[in-house]
CSV table of C-alpha atoms in Angstrom, one decimal:
chain,number,residue,atom,x,y,z
A,14,MET,CA,10.2,-3.0,19.1
A,15,GLY,CA,8.1,-5.3,21.6
A,16,ALA,CA,9.4,-3.4,24.7
A,17,LEU,CA,8.8,0.2,23.1
A,18,LEU,CA,4.7,-1.1,22.6
A,19,SER,CA,4.5,-2.4,25.7
A,20,LEU,CA,5.2,1.1,27.7
A,21,PRO,CA,1.7,2.3,27.6
A,22,LEU,CA,0.4,-1.4,29.2
A,23,LEU,CA,2.8,-1.0,32.3
A,24,ALA,CA,-0.1,0.2,34.3
A,25,VAL,CA,-1.5,-3.5,34.3
A,26,PRO,CA,1.4,-5.9,35.0
A,27,SER,CA,-0.1,-9.2,33.8
A,28,MET,CA,-1.9,-7.7,30.9
A,29,GLY,CA,1.6,-5.5,30.1
A,30,THR,CA,3.3,-8.8,29.9
A,31,LEU,CA,1.3,-10.8,27.5
A,32,MET,CA,0.9,-7.9,25.4
A,33,SER,CA,4.7,-7.2,25.5
A,34,PHE,CA,5.3,-10.7,24.2
A,35,GLY,CA,2.7,-10.5,21.9
A,36,ALA,CA,3.9,-7.4,20.4
A,37,SER,CA,7.8,-8.3,20.5
A,38,CYS,CA,6.5,-10.8,17.5
A,39,CYS,CA,4.9,-8.1,15.4
A,40,GLY,CA,8.5,-5.9,15.0
A,41,ALA,CA,9.8,-5.0,12.0
A,42,ALA,CA,12.1,-7.9,12.0
A,43,ALA,CA,9.7,-10.2,12.4
A,44,CYS,CA,7.6,-8.4,9.5
A,45,SER,CA,10.3,-8.5,6.7
A,46,ALA,CA,11.1,-11.8,8.0
A,47,ILE,CA,7.6,-13.3,7.3
A,48,CYS,CA,7.4,-11.4,4.0
A,49,ASN,CA,10.6,-13.2,2.7
A,50,GLN,CA,9.5,-16.1,3.6
A,51,CYS,CA,5.8,-15.4,1.1
A,52,GLY,CA,6.7,-16.6,-1.9
A,53,ILE,CA,4.7,-13.9,-3.4
A,54,PHE,CA,6.6,-11.4,-1.9
A,55,LYS,CA,9.9,-10.1,-3.2
A,56,SER,CA,12.8,-9.1,-1.3
A,57,SER,CA,12.3,-5.0,-2.0
A,58,MET,CA,8.7,-5.6,-1.6
A,59,ALA,CA,9.3,-7.1,2.2
A,60,THR,CA,12.1,-4.1,3.0
A,61,ARG,CA,9.5,-1.4,2.4
A,62,ILE,CA,6.8,-3.1,4.1
A,63,ALA,CA,9.0,-3.4,7.2
A,64,TYR,CA,9.8,0.3,7.1
A,65,ALA,CA,6.4,1.4,7.0
A,66,PHE,CA,5.7,-0.8,9.9
A,67,LEU,CA,8.1,1.0,12.0
A,68,LEU,CA,7.2,4.4,10.8
A,69,LEU,CA,3.8,3.4,12.0
A,70,VAL,CA,4.6,1.8,14.9
A,71,ASN,CA,6.6,5.0,15.8
A,72,SER,CA,3.9,7.1,15.0
A,73,ILE,CA,1.4,6.0,17.2
A,74,ILE,CA,3.8,5.7,20.2
A,75,SER,CA,4.2,9.7,18.7
A,76,TRP,CA,0.6,10.1,19.4
A,77,LEU,CA,0.2,8.4,23.0
A,78,MET,CA,2.7,10.8,24.1
A,79,LEU,CA,0.5,13.4,24.0
A,80,THR,CA,-1.8,11.9,26.7
A,81,PRO,CA,-0.8,12.7,30.3
A,82,TRP,CA,-1.1,9.3,31.4
A,83,ALA,CA,1.6,8.6,29.2
A,84,LEU,CA,3.8,10.9,30.3
A,85,LYS,CA,3.4,10.2,33.9
A,86,LYS,CA,4.5,6.7,33.1
A,87,LEU,CA,7.3,8.3,30.8
A,88,GLU,CA,8.4,10.4,34.0
A,89,HIS,CA,8.1,7.5,36.6
A,90,LEU,CA,10.0,4.6,34.1
A,91,THR,CA,13.1,7.5,34.0
A,92,LEU,CA,12.9,8.0,37.8
A,93,ASP,CA,11.9,11.2,37.4
A,94,TYR,CA,14.7,12.2,35.5
A,95,VAL,CA,12.7,13.5,32.5
A,96,ASN,CA,10.2,16.5,33.5
A,97,ILE,CA,8.3,16.8,30.5
A,98,SER,CA,7.2,20.8,30.5
A,99,CYS,CA,7.2,23.7,27.8
A,100,GLN,CA,7.8,26.9,29.6
A,101,GLY,CA,7.6,25.7,33.5
A,102,LYS,CA,3.7,24.4,32.0
A,103,GLN,CA,3.0,21.1,31.0
A,104,CYS,CA,2.6,20.9,27.6
A,105,TYR,CA,1.2,17.1,27.1
A,106,GLY,CA,3.8,15.6,25.3
A,107,TYR,CA,4.7,18.3,22.5
A,108,VAL,CA,8.2,17.6,23.3
A,109,ALA,CA,8.2,14.4,23.5
A,110,VAL,CA,6.3,13.8,20.6
A,111,GLN,CA,9.1,15.8,18.9
A,112,ARG,CA,12.1,13.6,20.1
A,113,VAL,CA,10.6,10.5,19.0
A,114,ASN,CA,10.1,11.7,15.5
A,115,PHE,CA,13.5,13.1,15.5
A,116,ALA,CA,15.1,10.0,16.5
A,117,LEU,CA,13.7,7.8,13.6
A,118,GLY,CA,14.5,10.8,11.5
A,119,LEU,CA,18.0,10.6,12.1
A,120,PHE,CA,17.5,7.2,12.3
A,121,HIS,CA,16.7,7.6,8.3
A,122,PHE,CA,19.4,10.3,7.6
A,123,ILE,CA,22.1,8.1,8.6
A,124,LEU,CA,20.7,5.4,6.1
A,125,ALA,CA,20.4,7.6,3.5
A,126,ILE,CA,24.0,8.9,3.8
A,127,LEU,CA,25.3,5.1,4.3
A,128,LEU,CA,23.7,4.0,1.2
A,129,LEU,CA,24.4,6.8,-1.5
A,130,GLY,CA,25.2,5.2,-4.8
A,131,VAL,CA,24.1,2.0,-4.2
A,132,LYS,CA,22.5,0.1,-7.5
A,133,SER,CA,21.9,-3.2,-6.9
A,134,SER,CA,22.2,-5.9,-3.9
A,135,ARG,CA,25.6,-6.7,-5.2
A,136,ASP,CA,26.7,-4.2,-3.4
A,137,GLY,CA,27.9,-4.9,0.3
A,138,ARG,CA,25.7,-1.9,1.7
A,139,ALA,CA,23.0,-3.0,0.3
A,140,SER,CA,22.4,-5.3,3.3
A,141,LEU,CA,22.2,-2.3,5.2
A,142,GLN,CA,18.9,-1.5,3.4
A,143,ASN,CA,17.2,-5.1,3.2
A,144,GLY,CA,18.8,-7.0,6.7
A,145,TYR,CA,20.4,-6.3,9.9
A,146,TRP,CA,17.0,-5.9,11.3
A,147,GLY,CA,17.8,-6.4,14.8
A,148,PRO,CA,20.5,-3.8,15.2
A,149,LYS,CA,18.4,-1.1,13.5
A,150,ILE,CA,15.3,-1.8,15.7
A,151,ILE,CA,18.0,-1.6,19.0
A,152,VAL,CA,19.8,1.7,17.0
A,153,TRP,CA,16.2,3.3,16.8
A,154,ILE,CA,15.3,2.6,20.4
A,155,ALA,CA,19.0,3.6,21.5
A,156,PHE,CA,18.2,7.0,19.4
A,157,VAL,CA,14.9,7.6,21.2
A,158,VAL,CA,16.5,7.4,24.7
A,159,LEU,CA,19.5,9.5,23.6
A,160,THR,CA,17.0,12.5,22.4
A,161,PHE,CA,15.4,12.2,26.3
A,162,PHE,CA,18.9,13.5,27.2
A,163,ILE,CA,19.1,16.8,24.2
A,164,PRO,CA,17.4,20.3,26.1
A,165,GLU,CA,14.2,20.9,25.0
A,166,THR,CA,15.2,24.4,23.7
A,167,PHE,CA,16.3,22.1,20.8
A,168,PHE,CA,12.8,20.6,20.2
A,169,GLN,CA,11.4,23.3,20.5
A,170,ILE,CA,13.1,25.5,17.8
A,171,TRP,CA,13.3,22.3,15.4
A,172,GLY,CA,9.1,21.8,15.9
A,173,GLN,CA,8.6,25.6,14.8
A,174,TYR,CA,10.9,25.5,12.0
A,175,ILE,CA,12.8,22.6,10.3
A,176,ALA,CA,10.1,20.2,11.0
A,177,LEU,CA,7.6,22.7,9.7
A,178,ALA,CA,9.6,23.5,6.9
A,179,GLY,CA,9.8,19.5,6.2
A,180,ALA,CA,6.4,18.6,6.6
A,181,MET,CA,5.4,21.4,4.0
A,182,LEU,CA,7.4,19.6,1.3
A,183,PHE,CA,6.5,16.3,2.3
A,184,VAL,CA,2.9,17.4,1.5
A,185,LEU,CA,3.9,18.9,-2.0
A,186,LEU,CA,5.7,16.0,-2.5
A,187,GLY,CA,2.4,13.9,-2.3
A,188,LEU,CA,0.5,16.3,-4.2
A,189,ILE,CA,2.9,15.9,-7.0
A,190,LEU,CA,2.8,12.0,-7.2
A,191,LEU,CA,-1.3,12.2,-6.9
A,192,VAL,CA,-0.9,14.0,-10.3
A,193,ASP,CA,1.9,11.7,-11.8
A,194,LEU,CA,-0.5,9.1,-10.9
A,195,ALA,CA,-3.1,10.2,-12.6
A,196,HIS,CA,-1.2,10.6,-15.5
A,197,THR,CA,0.0,7.1,-15.5
A,198,TRP,CA,-3.1,5.6,-14.8
A,199,ALA,CA,-5.0,7.1,-17.9
A,200,GLU,CA,-1.9,6.8,-20.5
A,201,TYR,CA,-1.7,3.0,-19.4
A,202,CYS,CA,-5.4,2.5,-19.9
A,203,LEU,CA,-5.1,4.4,-22.9
A,204,ASP,CA,-2.3,2.2,-24.0
A,205,LYS,CA,-3.7,-1.5,-23.1
A,206,ILE,CA,-6.9,-0.4,-25.2
A,207,GLU,CA,-4.8,0.5,-28.0
A,208,THR,CA,-2.4,-2.3,-28.1
A,209,THR,CA,-4.8,-5.3,-27.5
A,210,ASP,CA,-8.4,-3.1,-28.4
A,211,SER,CA,-9.9,-5.0,-24.9
A,212,ARG,CA,-13.8,-4.2,-24.2
A,213,GLY,CA,-12.7,-4.7,-20.7
A,214,TRP,CA,-10.4,-2.1,-20.4
A,215,ARG,CA,-12.4,0.5,-21.8
A,216,VAL,CA,-15.5,-0.3,-19.2
A,217,LEU,CA,-12.3,-0.6,-16.3
A,218,LEU,CA,-11.5,3.5,-17.9
A,219,ILE,CA,-14.9,4.7,-18.3
A,220,GLY,CA,-16.3,3.1,-15.2
A,221,SER,CA,-13.7,4.5,-12.8
A,222,THR,CA,-14.0,8.0,-14.3
A,223,LEU,CA,-17.7,8.2,-13.8
A,224,GLY,CA,-17.4,6.8,-10.8
A,225,MET,CA,-14.7,9.0,-9.4
A,226,PHE,CA,-16.9,12.2,-10.9
A,227,THR,CA,-20.2,10.8,-8.9
A,228,ALA,CA,-18.2,10.5,-5.9
A,229,SER,CA,-16.8,13.7,-6.1
A,230,PHE,CA,-20.1,15.5,-6.2
A,231,ALA,CA,-21.8,13.1,-3.8
A,232,MET,CA,-18.9,14.4,-1.4
A,233,THR,CA,-19.6,18.1,-2.1
A,234,ILE,CA,-23.4,17.6,-1.3
A,235,ILE,CA,-23.1,15.9,1.9
A,236,MET,CA,-20.3,19.1,2.4
A,237,TYR,CA,-23.2,21.6,2.1
A,238,ILE,CA,-25.5,19.7,3.6
A,239,PHE,CA,-23.9,19.1,7.2
A,240,PHE,CA,-21.0,21.6,7.2
A,241,ALA,CA,-22.2,24.5,5.3
A,242,GLN,CA,-25.1,25.7,7.9
A,243,SER,CA,-25.5,29.7,8.2
A,244,GLY,CA,-22.7,31.3,10.2
A,245,CYS,CA,-20.0,28.6,8.7
A,246,ALA,CA,-18.5,31.0,6.0
A,247,MET,CA,-15.0,29.7,6.4
A,248,ASN,CA,-16.7,25.8,5.0
A,249,GLN,CA,-19.1,27.4,2.8
A,250,ALA,CA,-15.9,29.5,0.6
A,251,ALA,CA,-13.9,26.1,0.8
A,252,ILE,CA,-16.6,23.9,-0.7
A,253,THR,CA,-17.8,26.4,-3.2
A,254,ILE,CA,-14.3,27.0,-4.4
A,255,ASN,CA,-13.6,23.2,-4.5
A,256,LEU,CA,-16.5,22.8,-6.8
A,257,LEU,CA,-15.9,25.8,-9.0
A,258,VAL,CA,-12.2,24.6,-9.6
A,259,LEU,CA,-13.5,21.2,-10.3
A,260,LEU,CA,-15.5,22.1,-13.3
A,261,LEU,CA,-13.1,24.7,-14.3
A,262,ILE,CA,-9.9,21.9,-14.3
A,263,THR,CA,-12.5,19.6,-16.0
A,264,ALA,CA,-13.3,22.1,-18.7
A,265,VAL,CA,-9.8,22.7,-19.4
A,266,SER,CA,-8.6,18.9,-19.6
A,267,VAL,CA,-10.9,18.7,-22.6
A,268,HIS,CA,-10.4,21.8,-24.5
A,269,PRO,CA,-9.7,21.6,-28.4
A,270,THR,CA,-5.8,23.4,-27.4
A,271,VAL,CA,-5.3,20.6,-24.7
A,272,GLN,CA,-6.0,18.2,-26.5
A,273,GLU,CA,-4.1,19.0,-29.7
A,274,HIS,CA,-0.8,19.4,-27.8
A,275,ASN,CA,-1.6,16.4,-25.4
A,276,PRO,CA,-3.8,14.2,-26.8
A,277,LYS,CA,-4.2,11.9,-23.7
A,278,ALA,CA,-5.1,14.1,-21.3
A,279,GLY,CA,-8.7,13.9,-20.6
A,280,LEU,CA,-11.5,13.3,-17.9
A,281,ALA,CA,-9.8,10.4,-16.3
A,282,GLN,CA,-6.9,12.2,-15.1
A,283,ALA,CA,-9.4,15.0,-13.8
A,284,ALA,CA,-11.9,12.5,-12.4
A,285,ILE,CA,-8.4,11.3,-10.1
A,286,VAL,CA,-7.3,14.7,-9.4
A,287,ALA,CA,-11.2,16.1,-8.4
A,288,VAL,CA,-11.8,13.2,-6.0
A,289,TYR,CA,-9.1,13.3,-4.4
A,290,CYS,CA,-8.8,16.8,-3.7
A,291,THR,CA,-12.7,17.1,-2.7
A,292,TYR,CA,-12.1,13.9,0.1
A,293,LEU,CA,-9.2,16.9,1.0
A,294,THR,CA,-11.8,19.6,1.6
A,295,MET,CA,-14.3,17.2,3.0
A,296,SER,CA,-11.6,15.8,5.5
A,297,ALA,CA,-10.8,19.6,6.2
A,298,VAL,CA,-14.9,20.4,7.3
A,299,SER,CA,-15.1,17.0,9.0
A,300,MET,CA,-11.8,17.6,11.7
A,301,GLU,CA,-11.8,21.5,12.3
A,302,PRO,CA,-12.9,22.5,16.0
A,303,ASP,CA,-16.5,22.9,16.7
A,304,ASP,CA,-16.4,26.6,18.4
A,305,GLN,CA,-18.3,27.4,15.8
A,306,HIS,CA,-20.7,24.8,16.1
A,307,CYS,CA,-20.1,23.9,12.1
A,308,ASN,CA,-18.9,20.5,12.8
A,309,PRO,CA,-22.0,18.2,14.0
A,310,LEU,CA,-19.4,14.8,13.9
A,311,ILE,CA,-17.6,16.6,17.0
A,312,ARG,CA,-20.9,17.0,18.5
A,313,ALA,CA,-22.2,13.3,18.3
A,314,SER,CA,-22.5,11.6,21.6
A,315,GLY,CA,-21.2,8.1,22.6
A,316,THR,CA,-18.7,7.8,20.0
A,317,ARG,CA,-16.4,10.5,20.8
A,318,THR,CA,-13.2,8.2,22.0
A,319,ALA,CA,-13.9,5.9,20.0
A,320,SER,CA,-13.7,8.0,16.6
A,321,ILE,CA,-10.7,9.4,17.7
A,322,VAL,CA,-9.1,6.4,18.3
A,323,LEU,CA,-10.4,5.2,14.7
A,324,GLY,CA,-9.1,8.1,13.2
A,325,ALA,CA,-5.6,8.5,14.5
A,326,ILE,CA,-4.9,5.0,13.3
A,327,VAL,CA,-6.6,5.2,9.9
A,328,THR,CA,-4.2,8.6,9.8
A,329,MET,CA,-1.2,6.8,10.6
A,330,LEU,CA,-1.6,3.7,8.3
A,331,THR,CA,-2.5,6.4,5.1
A,332,ILE,CA,0.7,8.5,6.3
A,333,ALA,CA,2.9,5.2,6.5
A,334,TYR,CA,0.9,4.0,3.1
A,335,THR,CA,1.4,7.2,1.3
A,336,THR,CA,5.1,7.8,2.8
A,337,THR,CA,6.4,4.3,1.3
A,338,ARG,CA,4.5,4.8,-2.2
A,339,ALA,CA,6.0,8.1,-2.3
A,340,ALA,CA,9.4,6.9,-1.9
A,341,THR,CA,9.6,3.9,-4.1
A,342,GLN,CA,7.4,5.6,-7.2
A,343,GLY,CA,7.6,9.0,-9.1
A,344,ILE,CA,10.0,11.0,-7.4
A,345,ALA,CA,12.2,8.0,-6.4
A,346,LEU,CA,13.4,6.9,-9.8
A,347,SER,CA,13.1,3.5,-10.6
A,348,THR,CA,16.5,1.7,-11.7
A,349,ASN,CA,14.7,-0.4,-14.0
A,350,ALA,CA,16.0,-3.5,-12.4
A,351,SER,CA,13.9,-6.3,-13.7
A,352,HIS,CA,15.7,-5.5,-17.4
A,353,ALA,CA,18.9,-4.7,-16.3
A,354,TYR,CA,20.9,-7.7,-17.3
A,355,SER,CA,23.8,-7.5,-19.3
A,356,LYS,CA,24.6,-8.7,-22.9
A,357,LEU,CA,25.7,-12.4,-23.2
A,358,GLY,CA,28.9,-11.9,-24.4
A,359,SER,CA,29.7,-8.9,-22.1
A,360,ASP,CA,31.9,-9.2,-19.7
A,361,GLU,CA,31.1,-6.9,-16.8
A,362,GLU,CA,34.7,-6.2,-16.4
A,363,GLY,CA,34.9,-5.3,-19.8
A,364,GLY,CA,36.9,-7.9,-21.5
A,365,ASN,CA,34.8,-10.2,-23.6
A,366,GLU,CA,34.0,-8.8,-26.8
A,367,HIS,CA,32.1,-12.0,-28.3
A,368,SER,CA,28.7,-13.2,-28.1
A,369,LEU,CA,30.1,-16.4,-27.6
A,370,ILE,CA,30.8,-18.5,-23.6
A,371,ASP,CA,34.7,-18.9,-24.2
A,372,GLN,CA,35.3,-19.9,-20.3
A,373,GLN,CA,34.3,-22.6,-18.4
A,374,PRO,CA,31.9,-22.7,-15.8
A,375,THR,CA,33.5,-23.4,-12.5
A,376,SER,CA,30.4,-25.0,-10.8
A,377,ARG,CA,26.8,-26.0,-12.0
A,378,ARG,CA,25.0,-22.9,-10.9
A,379,GLN,CA,27.5,-21.0,-13.0
A,380,MET,CA,26.7,-23.6,-16.1
A,381,ARG,CA,22.7,-23.6,-15.8
A,382,ALA,CA,23.3,-19.1,-15.6
A,383,GLU,CA,25.2,-19.0,-18.9
A,384,ALA,CA,22.5,-21.4,-20.1
A,385,LEU,CA,19.8,-19.2,-19.2
A,386,ARG,CA,21.3,-16.2,-20.3
A,387,ALA,CA,21.9,-17.9,-24.0
A,388,ALA,CA,18.1,-18.5,-23.8
A,389,VAL,CA,17.0,-15.1,-22.7
A,390,GLU,CA,19.5,-13.6,-25.7
A,391,ALA,CA,18.2,-15.9,-28.5
A,392,GLY,CA,14.4,-15.2,-27.3
A,393,SER,CA,13.4,-18.6,-26.1
A,394,LEU,CA,12.7,-17.2,-22.8
A,395,PRO,CA,11.4,-14.1,-21.3
A,396,ALA,CA,13.8,-11.6,-19.4
A,397,ASN,CA,12.6,-12.6,-16.0
A,398,ALA,CA,13.8,-15.9,-15.8
A,399,LEU,CA,17.2,-14.6,-14.7
A,400,ASP,CA,15.2,-13.3,-11.7
A,401,ASP,CA,14.3,-17.2,-11.2
A,402,SER,CA,17.9,-18.0,-11.9
A,403,ASP,CA,18.9,-15.4,-9.2
A,404,SER,CA,16.4,-16.5,-7.0
A,405,ASP,CA,17.4,-20.5,-7.2
A,406,SER,CA,21.6,-19.3,-6.6
A,407,ASP,CA,19.9,-17.4,-3.2
A,408,GLU,CA,18.4,-20.5,-2.3
A,409,GLU,CA,21.7,-22.6,-2.8
A,410,ASP,CA,23.6,-20.2,-1.1
A,411,SER,CA,21.4,-19.7,1.8
A,412,ASP,CA,21.3,-24.1,2.3
A,413,SER,CA,25.3,-24.3,2.1
A,414,GLY,CA,25.5,-21.6,4.6
A,415,ASN,CA,27.0,-18.8,2.3
A,416,GLY,CA,23.7,-16.5,1.7
A,417,ARG,CA,23.3,-13.1,2.8
A,418,ARG,CA,19.9,-13.5,2.7
A,419,ARG,CA,16.8,-16.0,2.2
A,420,GLY,CA,14.0,-15.6,-0.4
A,421,LYS,CA,14.1,-14.3,-3.4
A,422,ASP,CA,16.0,-11.0,-4.4
A,423,ASP,CA,14.6,-9.2,-6.9
A,424,GLU,CA,17.3,-6.3,-7.0
A,425,ARG,CA,20.7,-8.2,-7.8
A,426,GLY,CA,20.6,-6.4,-11.4
A,427,GLY,CA,19.8,-3.3,-9.9
A,428,THR,CA,17.6,-1.8,-7.2
A,429,GLN,CA,13.7,-1.0,-7.7
A,430,TYR,CA,14.0,2.2,-6.3
A,431,ASN,CA,16.9,4.4,-5.1
A,432,TYR,CA,17.8,4.1,-1.6
A,433,SER,CA,19.0,7.4,-0.1
A,434,LEU,CA,16.0,9.2,-1.5
A,435,PHE,CA,13.5,6.5,-0.1
A,436,HIS,CA,14.9,7.3,3.4
A,437,PHE,CA,14.8,11.3,2.7
A,438,ILE,CA,11.5,10.6,1.7
A,439,PHE,CA,10.8,8.5,5.3
A,440,LEU,CA,12.8,11.5,6.9
A,441,LEU,CA,10.5,14.2,5.7
A,442,ALA,CA,7.3,12.0,6.9
A,443,THR,CA,8.9,11.9,10.4
A,444,THR,CA,8.7,15.9,10.4
A,445,TRP,CA,5.0,15.5,9.1
A,446,VAL,CA,3.7,13.3,11.9
A,447,ALA,CA,5.4,15.6,14.5
A,448,THR,CA,3.7,18.7,12.9
A,449,LEU,CA,0.5,16.7,12.7
A,450,LEU,CA,0.1,15.9,15.6
A,451,THR,CA,1.6,19.1,17.9
A,452,GLN,CA,0.5,22.0,15.4
A,453,ASN,CA,-1.5,24.2,17.6
A,454,ILE,CA,-2.8,21.6,20.0
A,455,ASP,CA,-4.8,22.0,22.6
A,456,PHE,CA,-3.0,21.6,25.9
A,457,GLU,CA,-5.7,21.8,27.9
A,458,ALA,CA,-8.0,18.8,26.4
A,459,GLU,CA,-7.9,15.5,28.7
A,460,GLY,CA,-8.4,12.0,27.6
A,461,VAL,CA,-7.2,10.5,24.2
A,462,ALA,CA,-5.8,13.5,21.4
A,463,ALA,CA,-7.5,13.5,18.3
A,464,VAL,CA,-5.1,13.8,15.2
A,465,GLY,CA,-5.7,16.6,13.0
A,466,ARG,CA,-8.6,18.5,14.9
A,467,THR,CA,-7.6,22.3,14.6
A,468,TYR,CA,-7.8,24.7,12.0
A,469,TRP,CA,-4.3,25.1,10.9
A,470,ALA,CA,-4.4,21.0,9.4
A,471,SER,CA,-7.8,22.2,8.3
A,472,TRP,CA,-6.1,24.9,6.4
A,473,VAL,CA,-3.6,22.3,5.5
A,474,LYS,CA,-5.8,20.3,3.8
A,475,ILE,CA,-7.7,22.8,2.0
A,476,VAL,CA,-4.5,24.8,0.8
A,477,SER,CA,-3.4,21.4,-0.3
A,478,SER,CA,-6.1,20.9,-2.4
A,479,TRP,CA,-5.9,24.2,-4.2
A,480,VAL,CA,-2.2,23.7,-4.8
A,481,CYS,CA,-3.1,19.8,-6.2
A,482,TYR,CA,-5.3,21.6,-8.7
A,483,ALA,CA,-3.1,23.9,-9.6
A,484,ILE,CA,-0.1,21.1,-10.7
A,485,TYR,CA,-2.5,19.4,-12.5
A,486,GLY,CA,-3.8,22.4,-14.3
A,487,TRP,CA,0.1,23.2,-14.8
A,488,SER,CA,0.6,19.8,-16.5
A,489,LEU,CA,-2.2,20.2,-18.7
A,490,LEU,CA,-1.2,23.7,-19.9
A,491,ALA,CA,2.6,23.3,-20.0
A,492,PRO,CA,2.6,21.3,-23.3
A,493,VAL,CA,1.0,24.3,-24.8
A,494,VAL,CA,3.1,27.2,-23.3
A,495,MET,CA,6.3,24.9,-23.9
A,496,PRO,CA,5.3,22.7,-27.1
A,497,GLY,CA,9.0,22.3,-27.7
A,498,ARG,CA,10.0,20.8,-24.4
A,499,PHE,CA,7.2,17.8,-24.4
A,500,GLY,CA,7.1,15.2,-26.9
A,501,TYR,CA,3.5,14.4,-27.5
């Protein structure tokens, strides 16, 4: 990991030596180890952070490959074996970006296949997900190197068709999860209000709803002032359509017919969808090219390079976070591991039908586990006490040299998320990063490459906001159209 991160610094040997040492301490393996040693982090959380960090590093390396300087260094490191060009012309990293992201995508694809059917950390294959970080990093780096021996024609086809399709699927999954989050948040707050009659939850729900609607209208006003001048028909249309659909979807969410079939639908969900879609629209108009003089941010002097670098880093962080969340929530169905405990007296092998302990425990640890299970069964202790028991067992095993991992293991009873689906969504994320960085890129541009500053990227965001509105609208109207399929 440190070697890859230090590639851009090889031009300055002294600084490169120091920074490569620092970078090697910040790899995914170190990230996972540090998180496992923190008491507030559980095993599954540390694993997800490590994979997100790996995606972030891979995305930043891909972005650096868009610069002529990085390509010259790459050609120099490979003793001029790699000559990066597209149809005889220097393409400033188009193929290099596709190679780097294809390598990480292949890495996740193989893990998705190997981890099919894993239900808990007791499965021996679970260690492939949560451990072996050193070998996994080496395999990823090896894949990156090997991709440079694959002909460019393959990556031109891959980038134009397969990666583009994967990127669109990734965007669609993100929109579905956003709508699911809106419903989940509102329903969770309503359940808390109904069960606890808490004033705090009422204030939180009402305040967040008003705040998000206020932010939506504030962003709309800003867009009209700065990005909808005369002659900017695309921006004017996008902003106006977003405002009209926002008002329409808000009205539908509180319509009596919708409320009758789905009593928990309301302004809270509409506010989340509205602020997100308005943000997408604002991001689209603020990142479009300035050939029509409709984007004053690009014309701002003195901060162009800094804004491009900051925007690229923020974009990569957002992708890493969104991917991790999408891979572990909503679509990635949880196995409810925290409640996947076997009943006392229900032997895992199916042989014991009694609710009494009729076998002598073979160790002090087993005696303690049986006592805890009996207390949980009787209602004297909460179910998560068994997690603490498992954690103590892991620590004892680690101290004796027999444990696989240190730290808390929150997946002994069942995985917190679907491992294979987790890696499949990360595979889609690599196609999105590659497509975002290379679609309609300006090959003649010099210096640091801007991320997503193309009309293609702007239209993807605009259309995504419309699709998000459509998905949310359908979630409101589906119980009305097909009442028999929904249990409201």
